[in-house]
Amino acid sequence: MTIAPADLGPREFSFTDDDFRALARLARAEFGLSLSESKKPLVYSRLARRLRARNIARFQDYMDLLGKSDEAEERLELISALTTNVTSFFREKHHFETLRSQLAPALGKQSRVRIWSAGCSSGQEPFSIAMTLLDVLPDSARTNVRILATDIDPAVVRRARAGQYPREEAESIPPDLRKSWTKPVAGPSGAFEMNDQTRKLISFAELNLIEPWPFRGPFDAIFCRNVAIYFDQETQQTLWNRFAEMLREGGFLFIGHSERVTGPALQALTTAGVTTYRKKPGASSATAT
């Protein structure tokens, strides 16, 4: 008789140190993720679900599966399992205050505005950016203002693009912005969605940050918050430097509360507030596209 997965104990699958190291090498090579030995129990608990879903008996067999050329979707399931898409509207409010008070007024004088939400998860961050811009610059939806929102996980990009959220998430949106830029979804659930003006500002796409980027910038601001925490220091410093190159002079980089910019990027960036950096005058920027 076959025992159902739910009846098995916590060590349902054999998971050796060699298995962990092989997964860690793959995660580093494919996605830039840094998996320390201390994360072995977490990796086991999260990936055991994938073994059950694929009806695989051993982690070694799962590694063989990930190596197949036609299993790109499973590799994305891997990254989704190993990372946490925790987000909310107007998370780390000080960044949006800087956007509102320091950046948006200057952007209103420009003919072209570009902002990047790198690691947009299910969309709360780019929609928060859009609502802030629309509140300060109501004509944004009719002018050359665009927000690029990217994430490596196709599932969360699909949710972000849908722009619909449960009722309880509305509590983190200021009431005046909620009234102006969202609308209720028909039905008894109390869910809401972003309105057309807000959606028009944003383009959603899948993107692996450690691979080549199919755009050139420059950006007036880049939000990349609580993404680099998954990378080792070398990968982090490479990412900060690439972001610095993508910013226009005076542009802002907003990062997560536990992150800090280090390495060569500090030649181009200077601190401008809590987990906020700004491109120094005279530092080189990407060519506008």
CSV table of N, CA, C and O in Angstrom, one decimal, residues 193-273:
chain,number,residue,atom,x,y,z
A,193,GLU,N,-9.8,46.7,-7.3
A,193,GLU,CA,-8.8,46.7,-8.4
A,193,GLU,C,-8.3,48.1,-8.7
A,193,GLU,O,-9.0,49.1,-8.4
A,194,MET,N,-7.2,48.2,-9.4
A,194,MET,CA,-6.6,49.4,-9.7
A,194,MET,C,-7.4,50.0,-11.0
A,194,MET,O,-7.8,49.2,-11.8
A,195,ASN,N,-7.6,51.3,-11.0
A,195,ASN,CA,-8.4,51.8,-12.1
A,195,ASN,C,-7.5,52.0,-13.4
A,195,ASN,O,-6.3,51.7,-13.4
A,196,ASP,N,-8.2,52.4,-14.5
A,196,ASP,CA,-7.5,52.4,-15.8
A,196,ASP,C,-6.3,53.4,-15.8
A,196,ASP,O,-5.3,53.1,-16.4
A,197,GLN,N,-6.5,54.5,-15.2
A,197,GLN,CA,-5.4,55.5,-15.2
A,197,GLN,C,-4.2,55.0,-14.6
A,197,GLN,O,-3.0,55.2,-15.0
A,198,THR,N,-4.3,54.3,-13.5
A,198,THR,CA,-3.2,53.7,-12.8
A,198,THR,C,-2.5,52.6,-13.6
A,198,THR,O,-1.3,52.5,-13.7
A,199,ARG,N,-3.3,51.7,-14.2
A,199,ARG,CA,-2.8,50.6,-15.0
A,199,ARG,C,-2.0,51.1,-16.2
A,199,ARG,O,-1.0,50.5,-16.6
A,200,LYS,N,-2.5,52.2,-16.8
A,200,LYS,CA,-1.8,52.7,-18.0
A,200,LYS,C,-0.4,53.1,-17.8
A,200,LYS,O,0.4,53.2,-18.8
A,201,LEU,N,0.0,53.4,-16.6
A,201,LEU,CA,1.4,53.9,-16.3
A,201,LEU,C,2.4,52.7,-16.3
A,201,LEU,O,3.6,53.0,-16.4
A,202,ILE,N,1.9,51.5,-16.1
A,202,ILE,CA,2.8,50.4,-15.8
A,202,ILE,C,2.8,49.3,-16.9
A,202,ILE,O,1.8,48.9,-17.4
A,203,SER,N,4.0,48.9,-17.1
A,203,SER,CA,4.3,47.7,-18.0
A,203,SER,C,4.9,46.6,-17.2
A,203,SER,O,5.9,46.8,-16.5
A,204,PHE,N,4.3,45.4,-17.2
A,204,PHE,CA,4.8,44.3,-16.4
A,204,PHE,C,5.5,43.3,-17.3
A,204,PHE,O,5.1,43.1,-18.4
A,205,ALA,N,6.6,42.7,-16.7
A,205,ALA,CA,7.4,41.8,-17.5
A,205,ALA,C,8.1,40.9,-16.6
A,205,ALA,O,8.4,41.2,-15.4
A,206,GLU,N,8.5,39.7,-17.1
A,206,GLU,CA,9.3,38.8,-16.3
A,206,GLU,C,10.8,39.1,-16.6
A,206,GLU,O,11.2,39.4,-17.7
A,207,LEU,N,11.6,39.1,-15.5
A,207,LEU,CA,13.0,39.4,-15.7
A,207,LEU,C,13.9,38.7,-14.6
A,207,LEU,O,13.5,38.9,-13.4
A,208,ASN,N,14.9,38.1,-15.0
A,208,ASN,CA,15.9,37.6,-14.0
A,208,ASN,C,17.0,38.6,-13.9
A,208,ASN,O,17.7,39.0,-14.9
A,209,LEU,N,17.2,39.2,-12.7
A,209,LEU,CA,18.1,40.4,-12.6
A,209,LEU,C,19.5,40.0,-12.8
A,209,LEU,O,20.3,41.0,-13.1
A,210,ILE,N,19.9,38.8,-12.7
A,210,ILE,CA,21.3,38.5,-12.9
A,210,ILE,C,21.7,38.2,-14.4
A,210,ILE,O,22.8,38.0,-14.8
A,211,GLU,N,20.6,38.2,-15.3
A,211,GLU,CA,20.9,38.0,-16.7
A,211,GLU,C,20.9,39.4,-17.4
A,211,GLU,O,20.6,40.4,-16.8
A,212,PRO,N,21.3,39.4,-18.7
A,212,PRO,CA,21.3,40.7,-19.4
A,212,PRO,C,19.9,41.4,-19.4
A,212,PRO,O,18.9,40.7,-19.5
A,213,TRP,N,19.8,42.7,-19.3
A,213,TRP,CA,18.6,43.4,-19.3
A,213,TRP,C,18.2,43.9,-20.7
A,213,TRP,O,19.1,44.6,-21.3
A,214,PRO,N,17.0,43.7,-21.2
A,214,PRO,CA,16.7,44.1,-22.6
A,214,PRO,C,16.2,45.5,-22.7
A,214,PRO,O,15.3,45.8,-23.5
A,215,PHE,N,16.8,46.4,-21.9
A,215,PHE,CA,16.5,47.9,-22.0
A,215,PHE,C,17.7,48.6,-21.5
A,215,PHE,O,18.6,48.1,-20.9
A,216,ARG,N,17.7,49.9,-21.8
A,216,ARG,CA,18.9,50.7,-21.5
A,216,ARG,C,18.7,51.9,-20.5
A,216,ARG,O,19.6,52.5,-20.0
A,217,GLY,N,17.4,52.3,-20.3
A,217,GLY,CA,17.2,53.4,-19.4
A,217,GLY,C,17.4,54.7,-20.1
A,217,GLY,O,17.3,54.8,-21.4
A,218,PRO,N,17.8,55.8,-19.4
A,218,PRO,CA,18.0,55.8,-18.0
A,218,PRO,C,16.7,56.0,-17.2
A,218,PRO,O,15.7,56.4,-17.7
A,219,PHE,N,16.8,55.6,-15.9
A,219,PHE,CA,15.6,55.7,-15.0
A,219,PHE,C,15.8,56.9,-14.1
A,219,PHE,O,16.9,57.2,-13.6
A,220,ASP,N,14.7,57.5,-13.7
A,220,ASP,CA,14.7,58.6,-12.7
A,220,ASP,C,14.7,58.0,-11.3
A,220,ASP,O,15.1,58.6,-10.4
A,221,ALA,N,14.2,56.8,-11.2
A,221,ALA,CA,14.2,56.1,-9.9
A,221,ALA,C,14.1,54.6,-10.1
A,221,ALA,O,13.4,54.1,-11.1
A,222,ILE,N,14.8,53.9,-9.3
A,222,ILE,CA,14.7,52.4,-9.3
A,222,ILE,C,14.3,51.9,-7.9
A,222,ILE,O,15.0,52.3,-6.9
A,223,PHE,N,13.3,51.1,-7.7
A,223,PHE,CA,12.9,50.5,-6.5
A,223,PHE,C,13.4,49.0,-6.6
A,223,PHE,O,12.9,48.3,-7.5
A,224,CYS,N,14.3,48.6,-5.7
A,224,CYS,CA,14.7,47.2,-5.7
A,224,CYS,C,14.8,46.9,-4.2
A,224,CYS,O,15.9,47.0,-3.6
A,225,ARG,N,13.7,46.5,-3.6
A,225,ARG,CA,13.7,46.4,-2.1
A,225,ARG,C,13.5,44.9,-1.7
A,225,ARG,O,12.6,44.2,-2.2
A,226,ASN,N,14.3,44.5,-0.8
A,226,ASN,CA,14.3,43.1,-0.3
A,226,ASN,C,14.4,42.1,-1.3
A,226,ASN,O,13.8,41.0,-1.3
A,227,VAL,N,15.2,42.3,-2.3
A,227,VAL,CA,15.6,41.4,-3.4
A,227,VAL,C,17.0,40.9,-3.2
A,227,VAL,O,17.3,39.8,-3.2
A,228,ALA,N,17.9,41.9,-3.0
A,228,ALA,CA,19.3,41.6,-2.9
A,228,ALA,C,19.7,40.8,-1.7
A,228,ALA,O,20.8,40.2,-1.6
A,229,ILE,N,18.8,40.8,-0.7
A,229,ILE,CA,19.1,39.9,0.5
A,229,ILE,C,19.3,38.5,0.2
A,229,ILE,O,19.9,37.7,0.9
A,230,TYR,N,18.8,38.0,-1.0
A,230,TYR,CA,18.9,36.6,-1.4
A,230,TYR,C,20.2,36.4,-2.1
A,230,TYR,O,20.5,35.2,-2.4
A,231,PHE,N,21.0,37.4,-2.4
A,231,PHE,CA,22.2,37.3,-3.2
A,231,PHE,C,23.5,37.3,-2.3
A,231,PHE,O,23.4,37.9,-1.2
A,232,ASP,N,24.6,36.7,-2.7
A,232,ASP,CA,25.8,36.9,-2.0
A,232,ASP,C,26.4,38.3,-2.3
A,232,ASP,O,25.9,39.0,-3.1
A,233,GLN,N,27.4,38.7,-1.5
A,233,GLN,CA,27.9,40.0,-1.6
A,233,GLN,C,28.4,40.4,-3.0
A,233,GLN,O,28.2,41.5,-3.5
A,234,GLU,N,29.1,39.5,-3.7
A,234,GLU,CA,29.6,39.7,-5.0
A,234,GLU,C,28.4,40.1,-6.0
A,234,GLU,O,28.5,41.0,-6.7
A,235,THR,N,27.4,39.2,-5.9
A,235,THR,CA,26.2,39.5,-6.8
A,235,THR,C,25.5,40.8,-6.4
A,235,THR,O,25.1,41.5,-7.3
A,236,GLN,N,25.4,41.1,-5.1
A,236,GLN,CA,24.8,42.3,-4.7
A,236,GLN,C,25.6,43.5,-5.3
A,236,GLN,O,25.0,44.4,-5.8
A,237,GLN,N,26.9,43.5,-5.1
A,237,GLN,CA,27.7,44.6,-5.6
A,237,GLN,C,27.6,44.8,-7.1
A,237,GLN,O,27.5,45.9,-7.6
A,238,THR,N,27.5,43.7,-7.8
A,238,THR,CA,27.3,43.8,-9.3
A,238,THR,C,26.0,44.4,-9.6
A,238,THR,O,25.9,45.3,-10.5
A,239,LEU,N,25.0,44.0,-8.9
A,239,LEU,CA,23.6,44.5,-9.1
A,239,LEU,C,23.6,46.0,-8.8
A,239,LEU,O,23.0,46.8,-9.6
A,240,TRP,N,24.1,46.4,-7.6
A,240,TRP,CA,24.1,47.9,-7.3
A,240,TRP,C,24.8,48.7,-8.4
A,240,TRP,O,24.3,49.8,-8.7
A,241,ASN,N,25.9,48.2,-8.9
A,241,ASN,CA,26.6,48.9,-9.9
A,241,ASN,C,25.8,49.0,-11.2
A,241,ASN,O,25.8,50.1,-11.9
A,242,ARG,N,25.1,47.9,-11.6
A,242,ARG,CA,24.3,48.0,-12.8
A,242,ARG,C,23.2,49.0,-12.6
A,242,ARG,O,22.8,49.7,-13.5
A,243,PHE,N,22.6,49.0,-11.4
A,243,PHE,CA,21.5,50.0,-11.2
A,243,PHE,C,22.0,51.4,-11.3
A,243,PHE,O,21.4,52.3,-11.8
A,244,ALA,N,23.2,51.6,-10.7
A,244,ALA,CA,23.8,53.0,-10.7
A,244,ALA,C,24.0,53.4,-12.2
A,244,ALA,O,23.7,54.6,-12.5
A,245,GLU,N,24.4,52.5,-13.0
A,245,GLU,CA,24.6,52.9,-14.4
A,245,GLU,C,23.3,53.2,-15.1
A,245,GLU,O,23.3,54.0,-16.1
A,246,MET,N,22.2,52.6,-14.6
A,246,MET,CA,20.9,52.8,-15.3
A,246,MET,C,20.2,54.1,-14.8
A,246,MET,O,19.2,54.5,-15.4
A,247,LEU,N,20.7,54.7,-13.7
A,247,LEU,CA,20.1,55.9,-13.2
A,247,LEU,C,20.6,57.1,-14.0
A,247,LEU,O,21.7,57.2,-14.3
A,248,ARG,N,19.7,58.1,-14.2
A,248,ARG,CA,20.1,59.4,-14.7
A,248,ARG,C,20.8,60.1,-13.5
A,248,ARG,O,20.7,59.8,-12.3
A,249,GLU,N,21.5,61.1,-13.8
A,249,GLU,CA,22.2,62.0,-12.8
A,249,GLU,C,21.1,62.6,-11.9
A,249,GLU,O,20.1,63.1,-12.4
A,250,GLY,N,21.2,62.4,-10.6
A,250,GLY,CA,20.2,62.8,-9.6
A,250,GLY,C,19.1,61.8,-9.4
A,250,GLY,O,18.2,62.1,-8.5
A,251,GLY,N,19.1,60.7,-10.1
A,251,GLY,CA,18.1,59.7,-9.9
A,251,GLY,C,18.3,59.0,-8.6
A,251,GLY,O,19.3,58.9,-8.0
A,252,PHE,N,17.2,58.3,-8.1
A,252,PHE,CA,17.1,57.7,-6.8
A,252,PHE,C,17.1,56.2,-6.9
A,252,PHE,O,16.5,55.6,-7.8
A,253,LEU,N,17.8,55.5,-6.0
A,253,LEU,CA,17.7,54.1,-5.8
A,253,LEU,C,17.2,53.8,-4.4
A,253,LEU,O,17.7,54.3,-3.4
A,254,PHE,N,16.0,53.1,-4.3
A,254,PHE,CA,15.4,52.7,-3.1
A,254,PHE,C,15.6,51.2,-2.9
A,254,PHE,O,15.2,50.4,-3.7
A,255,ILE,N,16.2,50.8,-1.7
A,255,ILE,CA,16.4,49.4,-1.4
A,255,ILE,C,15.7,49.0,-0.1
A,255,ILE,O,15.1,49.9,0.6
A,256,GLY,N,15.8,47.8,0.3
A,256,GLY,CA,15.1,47.2,1.4
A,256,GLY,C,15.7,47.6,2.7
A,256,GLY,O,16.9,48.1,2.8
A,257,HIS,N,14.9,47.5,3.8
A,257,HIS,CA,15.3,48.0,5.1
A,257,HIS,C,16.5,47.3,5.7
A,257,HIS,O,17.2,47.9,6.5
A,258,SER,N,16.8,46.1,5.3
A,258,SER,CA,18.0,45.3,5.8
A,258,SER,C,19.2,45.3,4.8
A,258,SER,O,20.1,44.6,5.0
A,259,GLU,N,19.1,46.1,3.7
A,259,GLU,CA,20.1,46.1,2.7
A,259,GLU,C,20.9,47.4,2.7
A,259,GLU,O,20.5,48.4,3.2
A,260,ARG,N,22.1,47.3,2.2
A,260,ARG,CA,23.0,48.4,2.1
A,260,ARG,C,23.8,48.3,0.8
A,260,ARG,O,24.3,47.3,0.4
A,261,VAL,N,24.0,49.5,0.1
A,261,VAL,CA,24.8,49.5,-1.1
A,261,VAL,C,26.3,49.5,-0.6
A,261,VAL,O,26.7,50.3,0.2
A,262,THR,N,27.1,48.6,-1.2
A,262,THR,CA,28.5,48.5,-1.0
A,262,THR,C,29.2,48.3,-2.3
A,262,THR,O,28.6,48.0,-3.3
A,263,GLY,N,30.5,48.5,-2.3
A,263,GLY,CA,31.3,48.2,-3.5
A,263,GLY,C,31.4,49.4,-4.5
A,263,GLY,O,31.2,50.5,-4.1
A,264,PRO,N,31.7,49.1,-5.7
A,264,PRO,CA,32.0,50.1,-6.7
A,264,PRO,C,30.9,51.1,-7.0
A,264,PRO,O,31.1,52.2,-7.4
A,265,ALA,N,29.6,50.7,-6.7
A,265,ALA,CA,28.5,51.6,-7.0
A,265,ALA,C,28.6,52.8,-6.1
A,265,ALA,O,28.0,53.9,-6.5
A,266,LEU,N,29.3,52.8,-5.0
A,266,LEU,CA,29.4,54.0,-4.1
A,266,LEU,C,30.2,55.1,-4.8
A,266,LEU,O,30.1,56.2,-4.3
A,267,GLN,N,30.9,54.8,-5.9
A,267,GLN,CA,31.5,55.9,-6.6
A,267,GLN,C,30.5,56.7,-7.3
A,267,GLN,O,30.8,57.9,-7.6
A,268,ALA,N,29.4,56.2,-7.6
A,268,ALA,CA,28.3,56.9,-8.4
A,268,ALA,C,27.1,57.3,-7.5
A,268,ALA,O,26.4,58.2,-7.9
A,269,LEU,N,27.0,56.6,-6.3
A,269,LEU,CA,25.8,56.8,-5.5
A,269,LEU,C,26.2,57.4,-4.2
A,269,LEU,O,27.2,57.1,-3.6
A,270,THR,N,25.3,58.2,-3.6
A,270,THR,CA,25.5,58.8,-2.3
A,270,THR,C,24.2,58.6,-1.5
A,270,THR,O,23.1,58.6,-2.1
A,271,THR,N,24.3,58.4,-0.2
A,271,THR,CA,23.1,58.3,0.6
A,271,THR,C,22.3,59.5,0.6
A,271,THR,O,22.8,60.6,0.6
A,272,ALA,N,20.9,59.3,0.6
A,272,ALA,CA,20.0,60.4,0.5
A,272,ALA,C,18.8,60.2,1.4
A,272,ALA,O,17.7,60.7,1.2
A,273,GLY,N,19.0,59.4,2.5
A,273,GLY,CA,17.9,59.1,3.4
A,273,GLY,C,18.0,57.6,3.8
A,273,GLY,O,18.9,56.9,3.4
